Amino acid sequence: MASDGGGLGNWPEIERRARLIDQSITMQAALRDRDSRIATLLTSCVAIVSIVGIAFAFATNDDVVTIAGLDAQRATWLGWLAVVAGALSTIDLIIDRRGAARRRGEAVALLSALKAEYRAAAQGLGEPEAARLEGRYIDIVTRIPEIPERLFNRLKAKHLLKVEVSKELSAHPGISSLRARIRVALRATKG
């Protein structure tokens, strides 16, 4: 999101940017959660492979071990398990999903604070405040991680669904989130 030159002195521009900020929060949060799940999965796989390797190291003295119908020497299995654990650890270090999740989490925090500033701006602001807010907007959106182009439409659809479900929940207090999602989906298929 870069500045389009439209000043913040007018209310429509403030509303537009507030919507963009809200959408960016949803997108960054979704990518943060995805990156965190991938990091946890990789770490869990390394741990499981390592534990299985340790179990083999302390297993009985059977020279041949069968796993999934494959027979090999215990030392061979230990070697392959070490290779798999090492490869997964290397992949984890290279792609650094935990770091990516942390950066996206920081983006969510920055954008959330900016969203609060835009809410406060809804009560009216003068030129100096508008210029300061525009500066903050440009500063933050240029510092946060970009949304991958190939994921943008899917993440935008997720955000718009979240907004519609939120409206449905507000209009009908007491209904479940699942029921609100179903109502929104039914409306979408009728239109």
PDB file of C-alpha atoms in Angstrom:
ATOM      1  CA  MET A   1       0.000   0.000   0.000  1.00  0.00           C
ATOM      2  CA  ALA A   2       1.647   3.199  -1.088  1.00  0.00           C
ATOM      3  CA  SER A   3       0.375   6.732  -0.910  1.00  0.00           C
ATOM      4  CA  ASP A   4      -1.670   7.700  -3.921  1.00  0.00           C
ATOM      5  CA  GLY A   5      -1.293  11.402  -3.280  1.00  0.00           C
ATOM      6  CA  GLY A   6      -4.868  11.708  -2.018  1.00  0.00           C
ATOM      7  CA  GLY A   7      -4.676  13.896   1.048  1.00  0.00           C
ATOM      8  CA  LEU A   8      -6.210  12.905   4.324  1.00  0.00           C
ATOM      9  CA  GLY A   9      -8.124  16.117   4.704  1.00  0.00           C
ATOM     10  CA  ASN A  10     -11.205  14.467   3.242  1.00  0.00           C
ATOM     11  CA  TRP A  11     -13.307  11.883   5.000  1.00  0.00           C
ATOM     12  CA  PRO A  12     -13.604   9.408   2.062  1.00  0.00           C
ATOM     13  CA  GLU A  13      -9.812   9.036   1.952  1.00  0.00           C
ATOM     14  CA  ILE A  14      -9.670   8.378   5.695  1.00  0.00           C
ATOM     15  CA  GLU A  15     -12.395   5.731   5.350  1.00  0.00           C
ATOM     16  CA  ARG A  16     -10.637   4.121   2.371  1.00  0.00           C
ATOM     17  CA  ARG A  17      -7.325   3.883   4.177  1.00  0.00           C
ATOM     18  CA  ALA A  18      -9.000   2.548   7.305  1.00  0.00           C
ATOM     19  CA  ARG A  19     -10.554  -0.232   5.189  1.00  0.00           C
ATOM     20  CA  LEU A  20      -7.170  -0.979   3.584  1.00  0.00           C
ATOM     21  CA  ILE A  21      -5.542  -1.126   7.004  1.00  0.00           C
ATOM     22  CA  ASP A  22      -8.240  -3.498   8.271  1.00  0.00           C
ATOM     23  CA  GLN A  23      -7.813  -5.700   5.197  1.00  0.00           C
ATOM     24  CA  SER A  24      -4.033  -5.700   5.673  1.00  0.00           C
ATOM     25  CA  ILE A  25      -4.442  -6.757   9.300  1.00  0.00           C
ATOM     26  CA  THR A  26      -6.543  -9.745   8.226  1.00  0.00           C
ATOM     27  CA  MET A  27      -4.057 -10.706   5.509  1.00  0.00           C
ATOM     28  CA  GLN A  28      -0.970 -10.345   7.689  1.00  0.00           C
ATOM     29  CA  ALA A  29      -2.645 -12.287  10.514  1.00  0.00           C
ATOM     30  CA  ALA A  30      -3.594 -15.127   8.144  1.00  0.00           C
ATOM     31  CA  LEU A  31      -0.028 -15.323   6.813  1.00  0.00           C
ATOM     32  CA  ARG A  32       1.361 -15.110  10.373  1.00  0.00           C
ATOM     33  CA  ASP A  33      -0.794 -18.048  11.414  1.00  0.00           C
ATOM     34  CA  ARG A  34       0.166 -20.042   8.292  1.00  0.00           C
ATOM     35  CA  ASP A  35       3.872 -19.418   8.851  1.00  0.00           C
ATOM     36  CA  SER A  36       3.542 -20.374  12.506  1.00  0.00           C
ATOM     37  CA  ARG A  37       1.770 -23.650  11.611  1.00  0.00           C
ATOM     38  CA  ILE A  38       4.458 -24.534   9.051  1.00  0.00           C
ATOM     39  CA  ALA A  39       7.231 -23.769  11.565  1.00  0.00           C
ATOM     40  CA  THR A  40       5.532 -25.909  14.201  1.00  0.00           C
ATOM     41  CA  LEU A  41       5.048 -28.751  11.707  1.00  0.00           C
ATOM     42  CA  LEU A  42       8.713 -28.697  10.669  1.00  0.00           C
ATOM     43  CA  THR A  43       9.905 -28.598  14.280  1.00  0.00           C
ATOM     44  CA  SER A  44       7.541 -31.438  15.198  1.00  0.00           C
ATOM     45  CA  CYS A  45       8.765 -33.557  12.275  1.00  0.00           C
ATOM     46  CA  VAL A  46      12.394 -33.034  13.303  1.00  0.00           C
ATOM     47  CA  ALA A  47      11.513 -33.998  16.883  1.00  0.00           C
ATOM     48  CA  ILE A  48       9.599 -37.120  15.814  1.00  0.00           C
ATOM     49  CA  VAL A  49      12.335 -38.303  13.449  1.00  0.00           C
ATOM     50  CA  SER A  50      14.937 -37.681  16.166  1.00  0.00           C
ATOM     51  CA  ILE A  51      12.921 -39.574  18.778  1.00  0.00           C
ATOM     52  CA  VAL A  52      12.460 -42.525  16.420  1.00  0.00           C
ATOM     53  CA  GLY A  53      16.213 -42.476  15.768  1.00  0.00           C
ATOM     54  CA  ILE A  54      16.939 -42.482  19.491  1.00  0.00           C
ATOM     55  CA  ALA A  55      14.500 -45.356  19.964  1.00  0.00           C
ATOM     56  CA  PHE A  56      16.372 -47.320  17.281  1.00  0.00           C
ATOM     57  CA  ALA A  57      19.665 -46.602  18.993  1.00  0.00           C
ATOM     58  CA  PHE A  58      18.385 -48.207  22.179  1.00  0.00           C
ATOM     59  CA  ALA A  59      16.401 -50.978  20.483  1.00  0.00           C
ATOM     60  CA  THR A  60      17.286 -54.652  20.745  1.00  0.00           C
ATOM     61  CA  ASN A  61      20.292 -55.989  18.960  1.00  0.00           C
ATOM     62  CA  ASP A  62      18.316 -57.141  15.935  1.00  0.00           C
ATOM     63  CA  ASP A  63      20.515 -56.392  12.984  1.00  0.00           C
ATOM     64  CA  VAL A  64      17.646 -56.104  10.498  1.00  0.00           C
ATOM     65  CA  VAL A  65      14.696 -53.788  11.143  1.00  0.00           C
ATOM     66  CA  THR A  66      11.541 -53.673   9.023  1.00  0.00           C
ATOM     67  CA  ILE A  67       9.682 -50.387   8.624  1.00  0.00           C
ATOM     68  CA  ALA A  68       6.724 -50.085   6.256  1.00  0.00           C
ATOM     69  CA  GLY A  69       7.753 -53.316   4.565  1.00  0.00           C
ATOM     70  CA  LEU A  70      11.350 -52.199   4.015  1.00  0.00           C
ATOM     71  CA  ASP A  71      14.153 -54.236   5.564  1.00  0.00           C
ATOM     72  CA  ALA A  72      17.461 -52.604   6.443  1.00  0.00           C
ATOM     73  CA  GLN A  73      20.206 -52.782   9.020  1.00  0.00           C
ATOM     74  CA  ARG A  74      19.549 -50.813  12.170  1.00  0.00           C
ATOM     75  CA  ALA A  75      22.598 -48.653  11.434  1.00  0.00           C
ATOM     76  CA  THR A  76      21.194 -47.885   7.967  1.00  0.00           C
ATOM     77  CA  TRP A  77      17.876 -46.773   9.449  1.00  0.00           C
ATOM     78  CA  LEU A  78      19.714 -44.620  11.991  1.00  0.00           C
ATOM     79  CA  GLY A  79      21.690 -43.029   9.164  1.00  0.00           C
ATOM     80  CA  TRP A  80      18.597 -42.277   7.088  1.00  0.00           C
ATOM     81  CA  LEU A  81      16.744 -40.898  10.099  1.00  0.00           C
ATOM     82  CA  ALA A  82      19.715 -38.614  10.800  1.00  0.00           C
ATOM     83  CA  VAL A  83      19.721 -37.478   7.153  1.00  0.00           C
ATOM     84  CA  VAL A  84      15.979 -36.725   7.275  1.00  0.00           C
ATOM     85  CA  ALA A  85      16.297 -34.866  10.595  1.00  0.00           C
ATOM     86  CA  GLY A  86      19.255 -32.886   9.250  1.00  0.00           C
ATOM     87  CA  ALA A  87      17.465 -32.066   5.993  1.00  0.00           C
ATOM     88  CA  LEU A  88      14.322 -30.918   7.795  1.00  0.00           C
ATOM     89  CA  SER A  89      16.396 -28.812  10.200  1.00  0.00           C
ATOM     90  CA  THR A  90      18.233 -27.212   7.281  1.00  0.00           C
ATOM     91  CA  ILE A  91      14.964 -26.474   5.486  1.00  0.00           C
ATOM     92  CA  ASP A  92      13.584 -24.970   8.696  1.00  0.00           C
ATOM     93  CA  LEU A  93      16.642 -22.737   9.065  1.00  0.00           C
ATOM     94  CA  ILE A  94      16.589 -21.621   5.428  1.00  0.00           C
ATOM     95  CA  ILE A  95      12.897 -20.798   5.071  1.00  0.00           C
ATOM     96  CA  ASP A  96      12.693 -19.423   8.645  1.00  0.00           C
ATOM     97  CA  ARG A  97       8.921 -19.612   8.985  1.00  0.00           C
ATOM     98  CA  ARG A  98       9.130 -18.792  12.684  1.00  0.00           C
ATOM     99  CA  GLY A  99      10.925 -15.532  11.839  1.00  0.00           C
ATOM    100  CA  ALA A 100       8.408 -14.812   9.083  1.00  0.00           C
ATOM    101  CA  ALA A 101       5.565 -15.389  11.559  1.00  0.00           C
ATOM    102  CA  ARG A 102       7.240 -13.014  14.021  1.00  0.00           C
ATOM    103  CA  ARG A 103       7.620 -10.304  11.343  1.00  0.00           C
ATOM    104  CA  ARG A 104       3.983 -10.708  10.300  1.00  0.00           C
ATOM    105  CA  GLY A 105       2.943 -10.543  13.960  1.00  0.00           C
ATOM    106  CA  GLU A 106       4.828  -7.269  14.296  1.00  0.00           C
ATOM    107  CA  ALA A 107       3.035  -6.025  11.164  1.00  0.00           C
ATOM    108  CA  VAL A 108      -0.327  -6.910  12.727  1.00  0.00           C
ATOM    109  CA  ALA A 109       0.607  -4.959  15.869  1.00  0.00           C
ATOM    110  CA  LEU A 110       1.736  -1.902  13.875  1.00  0.00           C
ATOM    111  CA  LEU A 111      -1.338  -1.970  11.651  1.00  0.00           C
ATOM    112  CA  SER A 112      -3.655  -2.421  14.641  1.00  0.00           C
ATOM    113  CA  ALA A 113      -2.178   0.656  16.316  1.00  0.00           C
ATOM    114  CA  LEU A 114      -2.554   2.568  13.051  1.00  0.00           C
ATOM    115  CA  LYS A 115      -6.168   1.406  12.769  1.00  0.00           C
ATOM    116  CA  ALA A 116      -6.828   2.831  16.241  1.00  0.00           C
ATOM    117  CA  GLU A 117      -5.348   6.157  15.120  1.00  0.00           C
ATOM    118  CA  TYR A 118      -7.629   6.175  12.086  1.00  0.00           C
ATOM    119  CA  ARG A 119     -10.634   5.461  14.312  1.00  0.00           C
ATOM    120  CA  ALA A 120      -9.693   8.451  16.429  1.00  0.00           C
ATOM    121  CA  ALA A 121      -9.376  10.500  13.224  1.00  0.00           C
ATOM    122  CA  ALA A 122     -13.019   9.771  12.495  1.00  0.00           C
ATOM    123  CA  GLN A 123     -13.807  12.423  15.093  1.00  0.00           C
ATOM    124  CA  GLY A 124     -12.206  15.019  12.853  1.00  0.00           C
ATOM    125  CA  LEU A 125      -8.684  16.241  12.480  1.00  0.00           C
ATOM    126  CA  GLY A 126      -6.936  19.337  11.285  1.00  0.00           C
ATOM    127  CA  GLU A 127      -4.255  19.621   8.624  1.00  0.00           C
ATOM    128  CA  PRO A 128      -1.268  19.001  10.960  1.00  0.00           C
ATOM    129  CA  GLU A 129      -2.893  15.870  12.384  1.00  0.00           C
ATOM    130  CA  ALA A 130      -3.873  14.677   8.902  1.00  0.00           C
ATOM    131  CA  ALA A 131      -0.304  15.129   7.654  1.00  0.00           C
ATOM    132  CA  ARG A 132       1.085  13.271  10.679  1.00  0.00           C
ATOM    133  CA  LEU A 133      -1.384  10.415  10.165  1.00  0.00           C
ATOM    134  CA  GLU A 134      -0.542  10.209   6.464  1.00  0.00           C
ATOM    135  CA  GLY A 135       3.152  10.062   7.378  1.00  0.00           C
ATOM    136  CA  ARG A 136       2.504   7.231   9.846  1.00  0.00           C
ATOM    137  CA  TYR A 137       0.475   5.370   7.229  1.00  0.00           C
ATOM    138  CA  ILE A 138       3.232   5.609   4.619  1.00  0.00           C
ATOM    139  CA  ASP A 139       5.926   4.699   7.166  1.00  0.00           C
ATOM    140  CA  ILE A 140       4.114   1.592   8.374  1.00  0.00           C
ATOM    141  CA  VAL A 141       2.926   0.222   5.039  1.00  0.00           C
ATOM    142  CA  THR A 142       6.431   0.521   3.594  1.00  0.00           C
ATOM    143  CA  ARG A 143       7.981  -1.355   6.554  1.00  0.00           C
ATOM    144  CA  ILE A 144       5.666  -4.354   6.804  1.00  0.00           C
ATOM    145  CA  PRO A 145       6.150  -7.568   4.801  1.00  0.00           C
ATOM    146  CA  GLU A 146       4.460  -7.560   1.420  1.00  0.00           C
ATOM    147  CA  ILE A 147       1.481  -9.758   0.652  1.00  0.00           C
ATOM    148  CA  PRO A 148       2.493 -12.275  -2.033  1.00  0.00           C
ATOM    149  CA  GLU A 149       0.671 -11.435  -5.273  1.00  0.00           C
ATOM    150  CA  ARG A 150      -0.456 -15.034  -5.803  1.00  0.00           C
ATOM    151  CA  LEU A 151      -2.165 -15.041  -2.384  1.00  0.00           C
ATOM    152  CA  PHE A 152      -3.717 -11.570  -2.525  1.00  0.00           C
ATOM    153  CA  ASN A 153      -7.149 -12.461  -3.957  1.00  0.00           C
ATOM    154  CA  ARG A 154      -7.576 -15.474  -1.674  1.00  0.00           C
ATOM    155  CA  LEU A 155      -6.652 -13.378   1.364  1.00  0.00           C
ATOM    156  CA  LYS A 156      -8.909 -10.530   0.250  1.00  0.00           C
ATOM    157  CA  ALA A 157     -11.802 -12.989  -0.103  1.00  0.00           C
ATOM    158  CA  LYS A 158     -11.047 -14.257   3.410  1.00  0.00           C
ATOM    159  CA  HIS A 159     -11.103 -10.702   4.740  1.00  0.00           C
ATOM    160  CA  LEU A 160     -14.367  -9.822   2.990  1.00  0.00           C
ATOM    161  CA  LEU A 161     -15.948 -13.019   4.331  1.00  0.00           C
ATOM    162  CA  LYS A 162     -14.776 -12.058   7.831  1.00  0.00           C
ATOM    163  CA  VAL A 163     -16.393  -8.636   7.439  1.00  0.00           C
ATOM    164  CA  GLU A 164     -19.703 -10.121   6.245  1.00  0.00           C
ATOM    165  CA  VAL A 165     -19.755 -12.723   9.027  1.00  0.00           C
ATOM    166  CA  SER A 166     -19.045  -9.965  11.545  1.00  0.00           C
ATOM    167  CA  LYS A 167     -21.980  -7.937  10.190  1.00  0.00           C
ATOM    168  CA  GLU A 168     -24.211 -11.024  10.394  1.00  0.00           C
ATOM    169  CA  LEU A 169     -23.171 -11.657  14.001  1.00  0.00           C
ATOM    170  CA  SER A 170     -23.846  -8.010  14.891  1.00  0.00           C
ATOM    171  CA  ALA A 171     -27.254  -8.097  13.215  1.00  0.00           C
ATOM    172  CA  HIS A 172     -28.239 -11.356  14.935  1.00  0.00           C
ATOM    173  CA  PRO A 173     -26.719 -11.548  18.429  1.00  0.00           C
ATOM    174  CA  GLY A 174     -26.703 -15.044  19.831  1.00  0.00           C
ATOM    175  CA  ILE A 175     -26.200 -16.981  16.603  1.00  0.00           C
ATOM    176  CA  SER A 176     -23.063 -19.033  16.283  1.00  0.00           C
ATOM    177  CA  SER A 177     -20.156 -18.077  14.088  1.00  0.00           C
ATOM    178  CA  LEU A 178     -20.772 -21.197  11.995  1.00  0.00           C
ATOM    179  CA  ARG A 179     -24.405 -20.285  11.422  1.00  0.00           C
ATOM    180  CA  ALA A 180     -23.404 -16.751  10.435  1.00  0.00           C
ATOM    181  CA  ARG A 181     -20.888 -18.178   7.935  1.00  0.00           C
ATOM    182  CA  ILE A 182     -23.586 -20.432   6.482  1.00  0.00           C
ATOM    183  CA  ARG A 183     -25.998 -17.494   6.120  1.00  0.00           C
ATOM    184  CA  VAL A 184     -23.340 -15.440   4.356  1.00  0.00           C
ATOM    185  CA  ALA A 185     -22.501 -18.359   2.055  1.00  0.00           C
ATOM    186  CA  LEU A 186     -26.182 -18.867   1.191  1.00  0.00           C
ATOM    187  CA  ARG A 187     -26.572 -15.167   0.383  1.00  0.00           C
ATOM    188  CA  ALA A 188     -23.492 -15.314  -1.823  1.00  0.00           C
ATOM    189  CA  THR A 189     -24.822 -18.262  -3.830  1.00  0.00           C
ATOM    190  CA  LYS A 190     -28.199 -16.562  -4.362  1.00  0.00           C
ATOM    191  CA  GLY A 191     -26.593 -13.353  -5.662  1.00  0.00           C
TER     192      GLY A 191
END
